[in-house]
Amino acid sequence: MRNLRNLQHRALSTPSPSTPTSCTWDASSQTLIFASGPSPTSTLIELRKWTDQTSPASSAHLASWDAPSPNPSLPVDKIISIHYFPDTLSTTLVLAGGDIVLVSPGPTTTTNTTENEDEDDTPSSQTQIEIVGSVDAGLAAASWSPDSELLVLLTNAATLLLMTRAFENVACVELSSEDLSMSKHVDVGWGKAETQFRGKGAKAQAQAKGKGKGGMRDPTVPERVEEGVRSEGDDWGATISWRGDGACLGVNSLVEGDGRRVVRVFSREGVLEGVSEPVDWLEGGLSWRPSGNVMAGVRREQEEGRVEVVFFERNGLRHGGFELRLGREEMDTWGRKIGVQWNVDSSVLAVCFLDRVQLWTMGNYHYYLKQEVRFPGDAVGQDLPYFAWHPEQPLLFAVGLMGSVHKYQYGYRVASGSVVPPHDYGMVSVIDGTVLKITPLRISNVPPPMALAEVSVESNIVDVCYFNADSAGRPSVMIAALHQKGVSMFEWDLHGKASNVPLLASHSKAPWLGDLSDLETALQLPRQLAFLDSRTILILTSDGEGSQLTRLALKGDEISMISTELVSHVTELISISTNSHSTTCLRTGSQLAPIANSTSNELERKITGYPTNPEHQGIKSVSDRAESIALAQLNNGVDGDTLSKHVIFSLERNGTLNANKRSIARGCTSFLVTTSHLIFTTSQHLLKFVHLADAEDLEIPADTPEEDERCRSIERGAKLVTVIPSTSALVLQMPRGNLETIYPRALILPLIRKSINDSKYKKAFLACRNHRVDMNILYDHAPEKFLQNVGLFIDQIQKVEHIDLFLSQLREEDVSKTMYKDTVPKNDSQMDKQEPRSLSDKAQKGDSKINSICDAFLQSLSSRTSTNLQNAITAHVCKSPPDLEAGLLEVASICKESPENGEKAVEHICFLADVNRLYDTALGLYDLDLTLQIAQQSQRDPREYVPFLQKLKDKESLWMKVDVDNHLGRFGKVLTHLQDLNDFEGFQTHVVKHSLYEEALALYRYQENRIKDIMQSYAEYLKKQSRNQDAGIAYEYLLDYEAASESYRLAHLWQEALTCGSLVPFDESRMRTFALSIAESQSELKEYRAAATVTLDYLDDIEEATRLFCKGYHFADATRLVSHRKRPDLLQSIIDTGLAEGQAAMTEMLAECKGQLDAQVPRIRELRIKKTEEPLAFYDADMNGGADVPDNISLAGTDASTAGGTLFTRYTNRTGTIGTSATRRTSKKRRQEERKRARGKKGSVYEEEYLVNSIARLIERVNSIGDEVERLVMGLMRRGMRERARAVETAMASVVDLCKEHAPEVFLIPKKQPAEVKEEMSEYRPTGGDAVFLDSMEEIQTPKEPPVIKDFKKLSILGK
């Protein structure tokens, strides 16, 4: 759907009488090197260079020399090949006489080149002209390989020579007629009508028609056997063409003695690989498509008056072609000689004639004539003009004519109409020679090469533009087509039938283009046209030295010229349409200026000063590298003559997309601008939507199509054609040429929101349904409004099925804040935040969103029971959790009123919910008739449920409920029924069987005798479950003190156990034994104070009680006990000994803590330094045993993507694409890694985490012994052991100070990672051993506050 538009035309007049005969490009720039001569009047060859840096255009002289013809049979020598080497600044010319000339810079490096340097001023010392080789037989063709490393020469003696860049011979191949027998071509009829599948009917018809003629024709036998007859207009020339990768080449030449023209295919080493099949009337043109699939040649069928471009495969077989559409007169005049040449990216085929060049493109296997560049008669000779594509820029070429050289720059443009509703018809036009193919994609999506309408004009079309007009209130589009002979205006009435065709409204000849026979006026090249308003058209033409703007007025059926102005070189005209007006801008290089406002009807504005006066208000600068430009107007109310409120989007050749001067995306392949979005595609095959804003505020979505609705994956190579906002449609064209229309949610959602705001719920609902948009947006966009208009929603939707569909799609998620949040512009979302949406009262209380909506529907449907009973059932079932009971009650009521409707209601509710759950729920309602109906809709066996239901029906009501609840597992309800039946024995049996003690106690809480029976069973149950404390309380409640004391003892509740033991009562012996067991258990639990209390009170053992107090560092209690019992002898024998033992143990433990700190803190510091300075060695230490890793060896895996990435990314989890061949870690590997992590072996990657956790445990231990140390120091001082007390206090203070000193360093809080890194790390979670290490790394990187270290209060009387 893309057309070619001329963006630049520059011409250079060569010094008289010099005539350019060949040209080549400097691949690194747009510099053109061209050669003139020799001619019949002069044997001088002149080499010149033309750059675009000078104005007016001028060329610099490089070299000149005489080149007389060395062969008497060749009157005038001829340049057959010219090639420039940018690395050595040298140029190679190959002459038909056989000489190979190398022109290279001389020893003098300085040159004095002026703008108008004369050829006689060239000092010979500046260049070296050397004939590096000569072929005596002369040369017919020559060509350099694409990599400039091989030169191929075809001599007049039918010899093919391959030479290196140093002109050393690589191969010498003799061309003979024996080559023709190499390839045996077999045609199996691919693509023929006879081999296509058309069904049995078509086959039978073909057989019937073929009776009497031998039946169906064999597709492998050609209709006409071609013998390779030579064309009458053959120039006896030869052509060499390389494939784009330089691996092989094709040679088109005549076979000596045979006269047949064949195409031979050779490898780079000169080995013949194939010969073309015989083709009648094949001529000498040949061009191998750089992509490598076909070679293009020319076939002239003189008898039928037809000229074709034919294609050959590498093996020589024909592979299609297309007709050049020439008449017999044209074939005999300017079509006498024809050449072909592909551009560098294989997208355009240039067909060269004597006085013109045609540019052809292909889409959907159809070839379009996109442009025709015509030359005046005086500028062409008897031979084809020299044509040269740029080797890197695909749409830039040069043409050498008599007395001038021309450069033409083209660009791809889609001739599309307005994208502003309601005029967004999706108008797209495709130029195909004299035919304009027009399709309004909004009305009819006709795939190319077909079109909804086709119009023809007198000559080949150059450009087309549109203007939306309403005639008599009927929508219509004005179409202006610029062609070689003038302008044709068409009007298309789009109202009514789609079969309407555009009608010719007016036509005008083009006197401003000049007469092609007049050299001065004929070089005006028509380039572009644009509407200024409905009655004014602007025409852009060029003569190579400047541009001309012609303004035309439409008056009825006539087109008249208003004015013509000459301006500097204009790149193109750009139009922008908004809701209120349209603006046409003029681009000249790096400047962009508006021409006129179409709403003002001001036609007298001077436009000549706009491109040249940068100080003029409204002119903006753009990148001179931009290939295409579009404008977006942020405020529709501004004046159209200024660009102050516009954002200029430009796409450069390297794929950079700019907004004004800001680069917003790279790798862009195409873009469109609407009134609300910038839409563009990328080389990563993504389609992106950007909300329009100021250039600095544009927010470009990330490459996350699975998360952001503004980004969407598309087919590889797809490009934008047009957008239709009215229908939310976006049309893309695939590389093959076919169209694809999509409806992105970024375009659908604004329409849905607008419909909701306008209370058009049916339109919004249908849009959600048709385009698979989450229907929760209908509520989430405006919750309060929706709840207030539930009745309106039901009235608009009407269809019961559609209402059910909406209710079944409800979710708790607010999709306007989650999955669709990015489809709202920032300014709109900020407005939403400033005005918070108030929900209904239920929603404000925190109730479920789904339940609030369903309740609102049930309330509204209560008055529509005759039509919407099904929706009421759906509303009950769709609640969260589903209210199946209410839904079944609704169904039961319908069954009672109308059995027929009841059956449908049963089927509907069984469709909505799990039928098995419905069966259980209906059974739980004790409605056996409804249960039977539900069972009939399920997969249950009637032999099972029918007897079961019949058995229930035969029982009394309460016993039936008991059986139903037992069957459903509702054992709590069974207790209620048994209580109503006054069956306490069955009640108690049921309680014990199902452990329903709490429910049973609640039911009989006012019947003490029943409670005791239940409590007895409950106490035994608790004892079996080892819930000893609860069992003890239950036994004590039942006054069973012996069982209670045992339960309390097992629960380590010594006070309660001894109390119950005393209430049994136990005898003295048993009491002492019971108390001794309790004391021992408390001592094992290190509850020394409790053990000492029991020993003293119940065993009366003062010595053992004192020892227990000393073990728990309760020295104050021990001394009090000794003094109270008048046993001072125990002070030295037990207390002093306990103090000494406690001091020794505490001192040893504190020394271990200090040693641990002194060893582990420096190690942590060392590990962190190593991790920062040598991360690879740090993380790989565990895998390679700590061995040194050479820094010049790549440790990455051989796969491009692995599960672990590199050794560093494995432990940081910052991996790339996860390969499908990655090794999966097993659970065994994970357990091994967990053990390694727990050990924290020195040198492993887990060591740091282990050391940090070890110090954390040390600090907890130090905090826990603080009180014990204080009691120990006080006890030592009271017993006169001052030095020992000082030693313990000093050790404790030292350890506490060390902890406080090192805690900030050890528990360093890492810097917070950027959100992008966290998001990247959360994309993939490894498994197995890698997952263990990732957990370790996350644990280390998780911010932690250092543990609180308790202060140690020193004893003041010890001094400092």
Short mmCIF file of C-alpha atoms in Angstrom, two decimals, residues 904-1160:
data_model
loop_
_atom_site.label_atom_id
_atom_site.label_comp_id
_atom_site.label_asym_id
_atom_site.label_seq_id
_atom_site.Cartn_x
_atom_site.Cartn_y
_atom_site.Cartn_z
CA LYS A 904 -35.41 -24.66 31.99
CA ALA A 905 -34.35 -22.97 35.21
CA VAL A 906 -32.84 -26.24 36.47
CA GLU A 907 -30.90 -26.65 33.22
CA HIS A 908 -29.64 -23.07 33.44
CA ILE A 909 -28.38 -23.28 37.03
CA CYS A 910 -26.73 -26.62 36.25
CA PHE A 911 -24.96 -24.91 33.36
CA LEU A 912 -23.68 -22.12 35.62
CA ALA A 913 -22.43 -24.17 38.57
CA ASP A 914 -20.98 -27.58 39.30
CA VAL A 915 -23.90 -29.98 39.19
CA ASN A 916 -22.45 -32.08 42.00
CA ARG A 917 -22.31 -29.06 44.30
CA LEU A 918 -25.84 -28.18 43.27
CA TYR A 919 -26.96 -31.72 44.10
CA ASP A 920 -25.47 -31.51 47.57
CA THR A 921 -26.87 -28.01 48.13
CA ALA A 922 -30.36 -29.02 47.02
CA LEU A 923 -30.17 -32.09 49.24
CA GLY A 924 -29.09 -29.81 52.09
CA LEU A 925 -32.28 -27.79 51.59
CA TYR A 926 -34.21 -31.06 52.23
CA ASP A 927 -36.13 -30.48 48.96
CA LEU A 928 -36.06 -34.00 47.54
CA ASP A 929 -38.06 -33.13 44.41
CA LEU A 930 -35.58 -30.39 43.46
CA THR A 931 -32.71 -32.74 44.28
CA LEU A 932 -34.14 -35.32 41.90
CA GLN A 933 -34.36 -32.74 39.09
CA ILE A 934 -30.75 -31.68 39.68
CA ALA A 935 -29.61 -35.32 39.73
CA GLN A 936 -31.27 -35.90 36.38
CA GLN A 937 -29.03 -33.19 34.87
CA SER A 938 -25.87 -34.81 36.23
CA GLN A 939 -23.84 -37.85 35.29
CA ARG A 940 -24.97 -39.77 38.37
CA ASP A 941 -26.29 -43.28 38.07
CA PRO A 942 -30.10 -43.38 38.60
CA ARG A 943 -29.73 -46.81 40.14
CA GLU A 944 -27.90 -45.13 42.99
CA TYR A 945 -29.64 -41.82 43.63
CA VAL A 946 -33.27 -42.91 43.00
CA PRO A 947 -33.33 -45.60 45.78
CA PHE A 948 -31.41 -43.24 48.05
CA LEU A 949 -33.91 -40.41 47.60
CA GLN A 950 -36.86 -42.80 47.90
CA LYS A 951 -35.47 -44.13 51.17
CA LEU A 952 -35.16 -40.60 52.50
CA LYS A 953 -38.65 -39.73 51.42
CA ASP A 954 -40.06 -42.69 53.35
CA LYS A 955 -38.56 -41.51 56.66
CA GLU A 956 -39.92 -39.02 59.15
CA SER A 957 -38.87 -35.41 58.67
CA LEU A 958 -36.25 -35.21 61.49
CA TRP A 959 -34.75 -38.63 60.81
CA MET A 960 -34.63 -37.72 57.12
CA LYS A 961 -32.68 -34.58 58.00
CA VAL A 962 -30.32 -36.64 60.18
CA ASP A 963 -29.56 -38.96 57.29
CA VAL A 964 -29.18 -36.06 54.83
CA ASP A 965 -26.75 -34.16 57.04
CA ASN A 966 -24.78 -37.30 57.79
CA HIS A 967 -24.56 -37.96 54.07
CA LEU A 968 -23.40 -34.40 53.40
CA GLY A 969 -20.92 -34.40 56.28
CA ARG A 970 -22.76 -31.65 58.15
CA PHE A 971 -22.28 -33.39 61.47
CA GLY A 972 -22.94 -30.28 63.51
CA LYS A 973 -26.47 -30.04 62.18
CA VAL A 974 -27.02 -33.73 63.01
CA LEU A 975 -26.51 -32.85 66.69
CA THR A 976 -29.34 -30.33 66.48
CA HIS A 977 -31.68 -32.87 64.98
CA LEU A 978 -30.73 -35.51 67.58
CA GLN A 979 -31.34 -33.01 70.34
CA ASP A 980 -34.77 -32.30 68.88
CA LEU A 981 -35.39 -36.08 68.84
CA ASN A 982 -34.25 -36.28 72.52
CA ASP A 983 -31.92 -39.16 71.67
CA PHE A 984 -29.03 -38.35 74.04
CA GLU A 985 -27.42 -41.75 73.68
CA GLY A 986 -27.22 -41.36 69.94
CA PHE A 987 -26.20 -37.75 70.52
CA GLN A 988 -23.22 -38.74 72.70
CA THR A 989 -22.19 -41.51 70.32
CA HIS A 990 -22.24 -39.00 67.44
CA VAL A 991 -20.19 -36.51 69.47
CA VAL A 992 -17.50 -39.05 70.28
CA LYS A 993 -17.40 -40.36 66.71
CA HIS A 994 -16.92 -36.97 65.09
CA SER A 995 -15.21 -35.09 67.99
CA LEU A 996 -17.98 -32.48 68.23
CA TYR A 997 -17.44 -31.70 71.91
CA GLU A 998 -17.50 -27.92 71.63
CA GLU A 999 -20.77 -27.96 69.65
CA ALA A 1000 -22.28 -30.43 72.12
CA LEU A 1001 -21.31 -28.31 75.13
CA ALA A 1002 -22.89 -25.28 73.46
CA LEU A 1003 -26.18 -27.15 72.86
CA TYR A 1004 -26.46 -28.43 76.47
CA ARG A 1005 -24.91 -25.45 78.25
CA TYR A 1006 -27.95 -25.13 80.54
CA GLN A 1007 -28.23 -28.85 81.44
CA GLU A 1008 -25.54 -29.59 84.01
CA ASN A 1009 -26.03 -33.36 84.10
CA ARG A 1010 -25.64 -33.62 80.32
CA ILE A 1011 -22.61 -31.32 80.40
CA LYS A 1012 -20.74 -33.57 82.86
CA ASP A 1013 -21.30 -36.62 80.67
CA ILE A 1014 -20.04 -34.73 77.65
CA MET A 1015 -17.14 -33.21 79.65
CA GLN A 1016 -16.00 -36.66 80.79
CA SER A 1017 -15.74 -37.82 77.20
CA TYR A 1018 -14.08 -34.55 76.24
CA ALA A 1019 -11.42 -34.87 78.95
CA GLU A 1020 -10.50 -38.37 77.79
CA TYR A 1021 -10.31 -37.09 74.21
CA LEU A 1022 -8.00 -34.22 75.24
CA LYS A 1023 -5.72 -36.60 77.12
CA LYS A 1024 -5.39 -38.82 74.07
CA GLN A 1025 -4.54 -35.80 71.97
CA SER A 1026 -1.78 -34.78 74.47
CA ARG A 1027 -3.56 -31.52 75.18
CA ASN A 1028 -2.62 -31.95 78.84
CA GLN A 1029 -3.43 -28.48 80.10
CA ASP A 1030 -7.00 -28.56 78.74
CA ALA A 1031 -7.40 -32.13 79.94
CA GLY A 1032 -6.29 -31.13 83.44
CA ILE A 1033 -8.83 -28.30 83.57
CA ALA A 1034 -11.58 -30.64 82.39
CA TYR A 1035 -10.72 -33.26 85.03
CA GLU A 1036 -10.53 -30.59 87.73
CA TYR A 1037 -13.98 -29.34 86.58
CA LEU A 1038 -15.24 -32.90 87.10
CA LEU A 1039 -13.49 -33.01 90.55
CA ASP A 1040 -11.24 -35.83 89.35
CA TYR A 1041 -8.11 -34.37 91.08
CA GLU A 1042 -5.93 -37.43 90.61
CA ALA A 1043 -6.33 -37.43 86.83
CA ALA A 1044 -6.04 -33.64 86.83
CA SER A 1045 -2.73 -33.71 88.77
CA GLU A 1046 -1.22 -36.14 86.29
CA SER A 1047 -2.34 -34.04 83.31
CA TYR A 1048 -0.93 -30.88 84.91
CA ARG A 1049 2.37 -32.66 85.60
CA LEU A 1050 2.66 -33.67 81.97
CA ALA A 1051 1.89 -30.06 81.02
CA HIS A 1052 4.75 -28.85 83.35
CA LEU A 1053 2.25 -26.80 85.37
CA TRP A 1054 3.87 -27.62 88.76
CA GLN A 1055 1.71 -25.32 90.88
CA GLU A 1056 -1.60 -26.72 89.54
CA ALA A 1057 -0.27 -30.29 89.70
CA LEU A 1058 0.77 -30.01 93.37
CA THR A 1059 -2.52 -28.33 94.25
CA CYS A 1060 -4.59 -31.14 92.75
CA GLY A 1061 -2.27 -33.71 94.36
CA SER A 1062 -2.98 -32.17 97.75
CA LEU A 1063 -6.74 -32.28 97.05
CA VAL A 1064 -6.74 -36.02 96.25
CA PRO A 1065 -5.26 -36.22 98.90
CA PHE A 1066 -1.93 -38.06 98.43
CA ASP A 1067 -0.25 -39.70 101.40
CA GLU A 1068 3.13 -38.36 102.50
CA SER A 1069 5.20 -40.93 100.67
CA ARG A 1070 3.34 -40.56 97.42
CA MET A 1071 3.39 -36.78 97.79
CA ARG A 1072 7.20 -36.75 98.16
CA THR A 1073 7.61 -38.98 95.13
CA PHE A 1074 5.24 -36.79 93.10
CA ALA A 1075 7.04 -33.59 94.17
CA LEU A 1076 10.46 -35.11 93.41
CA SER A 1077 9.40 -35.95 89.83
CA ILE A 1078 8.12 -32.39 89.38
CA ALA A 1079 11.37 -30.89 90.72
CA GLU A 1080 13.46 -33.03 88.40
CA SER A 1081 11.38 -32.06 85.38
CA GLN A 1082 11.68 -28.36 86.25
CA SER A 1083 15.42 -28.72 86.67
CA GLU A 1084 15.68 -30.35 83.24
CA LEU A 1085 13.80 -27.39 81.83
CA LYS A 1086 16.38 -25.10 83.57
CA GLU A 1087 13.61 -23.60 85.66
CA TYR A 1088 15.91 -23.67 88.70
CA ARG A 1089 13.88 -21.29 90.85
CA ALA A 1090 10.71 -23.42 90.45
CA ALA A 1091 12.69 -26.62 91.11
CA ALA A 1092 14.25 -25.06 94.22
CA THR A 1093 10.83 -23.96 95.50
CA VAL A 1094 9.36 -27.45 95.11
CA THR A 1095 12.43 -29.04 96.73
CA LEU A 1096 12.28 -26.69 99.71
CA ASP A 1097 8.50 -26.71 100.30
CA TYR A 1098 7.66 -30.34 99.63
CA LEU A 1099 10.96 -32.18 100.18
CA ASP A 1100 12.44 -29.90 102.86
CA ASP A 1101 15.93 -30.35 101.35
CA ILE A 1102 17.76 -27.06 102.15
CA GLU A 1103 21.12 -28.08 100.61
CA GLU A 1104 19.57 -29.17 97.28
CA ALA A 1105 17.36 -26.07 97.14
CA THR A 1106 20.40 -23.85 97.73
CA ARG A 1107 22.34 -25.60 94.96
CA LEU A 1108 19.42 -25.14 92.55
CA PHE A 1109 19.26 -21.41 93.38
CA CYS A 1110 23.00 -21.10 92.69
CA LYS A 1111 22.68 -22.98 89.35
CA GLY A 1112 20.15 -20.35 88.20
CA TYR A 1113 22.39 -17.49 89.48
CA HIS A 1114 19.75 -16.62 92.07
CA PHE A 1115 22.35 -16.03 94.79
CA ALA A 1116 20.16 -13.57 96.70
CA ASP A 1117 17.48 -16.24 97.14
CA ALA A 1118 20.11 -18.78 98.17
CA THR A 1119 21.63 -16.52 100.87
CA ARG A 1120 18.17 -15.57 102.14
CA LEU A 1121 17.25 -19.27 102.45
CA VAL A 1122 20.50 -20.11 104.31
CA SER A 1123 20.10 -17.23 106.72
CA HIS A 1124 16.38 -17.93 107.25
CA ARG A 1125 17.01 -21.59 108.09
CA LYS A 1126 20.01 -20.75 110.31
CA ARG A 1127 22.50 -22.67 108.18
CA PRO A 1128 25.53 -20.33 107.83
CA ASP A 1129 27.71 -23.34 107.16
CA LEU A 1130 26.18 -23.56 103.70
CA LEU A 1131 27.59 -20.14 102.74
CA GLN A 1132 31.06 -21.50 102.15
CA SER A 1133 30.21 -25.07 101.26
CA ILE A 1134 27.53 -24.40 98.66
CA ILE A 1135 27.11 -20.67 97.87
CA ASP A 1136 30.83 -19.79 97.59
CA THR A 1137 31.38 -22.91 95.51
CA GLY A 1138 28.42 -21.98 93.30
CA LEU A 1139 29.81 -18.46 92.87
CA ALA A 1140 33.19 -19.79 91.82
CA GLU A 1141 31.69 -22.26 89.35
CA GLY A 1142 29.38 -19.59 87.93
CA GLN A 1143 32.29 -17.12 87.57
CA ALA A 1144 34.39 -19.71 85.73
CA ALA A 1145 31.60 -20.71 83.35
CA MET A 1146 30.61 -17.12 82.61
CA THR A 1147 34.18 -16.00 82.03
CA GLU A 1148 34.79 -18.87 79.63
CA MET A 1149 31.63 -18.14 77.68
CA LEU A 1150 32.42 -14.42 77.37
CA ALA A 1151 35.93 -15.24 76.19
CA GLU A 1152 34.45 -17.47 73.48
CA CYS A 1153 32.14 -14.64 72.38
CA LYS A 1154 35.03 -12.20 72.14
CA GLY A 1155 37.13 -14.67 70.20
CA GLN A 1156 34.26 -15.29 67.80
CA LEU A 1157 33.87 -11.57 67.15
CA ASP A 1158 37.59 -11.08 66.62
CA ALA A 1159 37.67 -13.90 64.08
CA GLN A 1160 34.42 -13.42 62.17
#
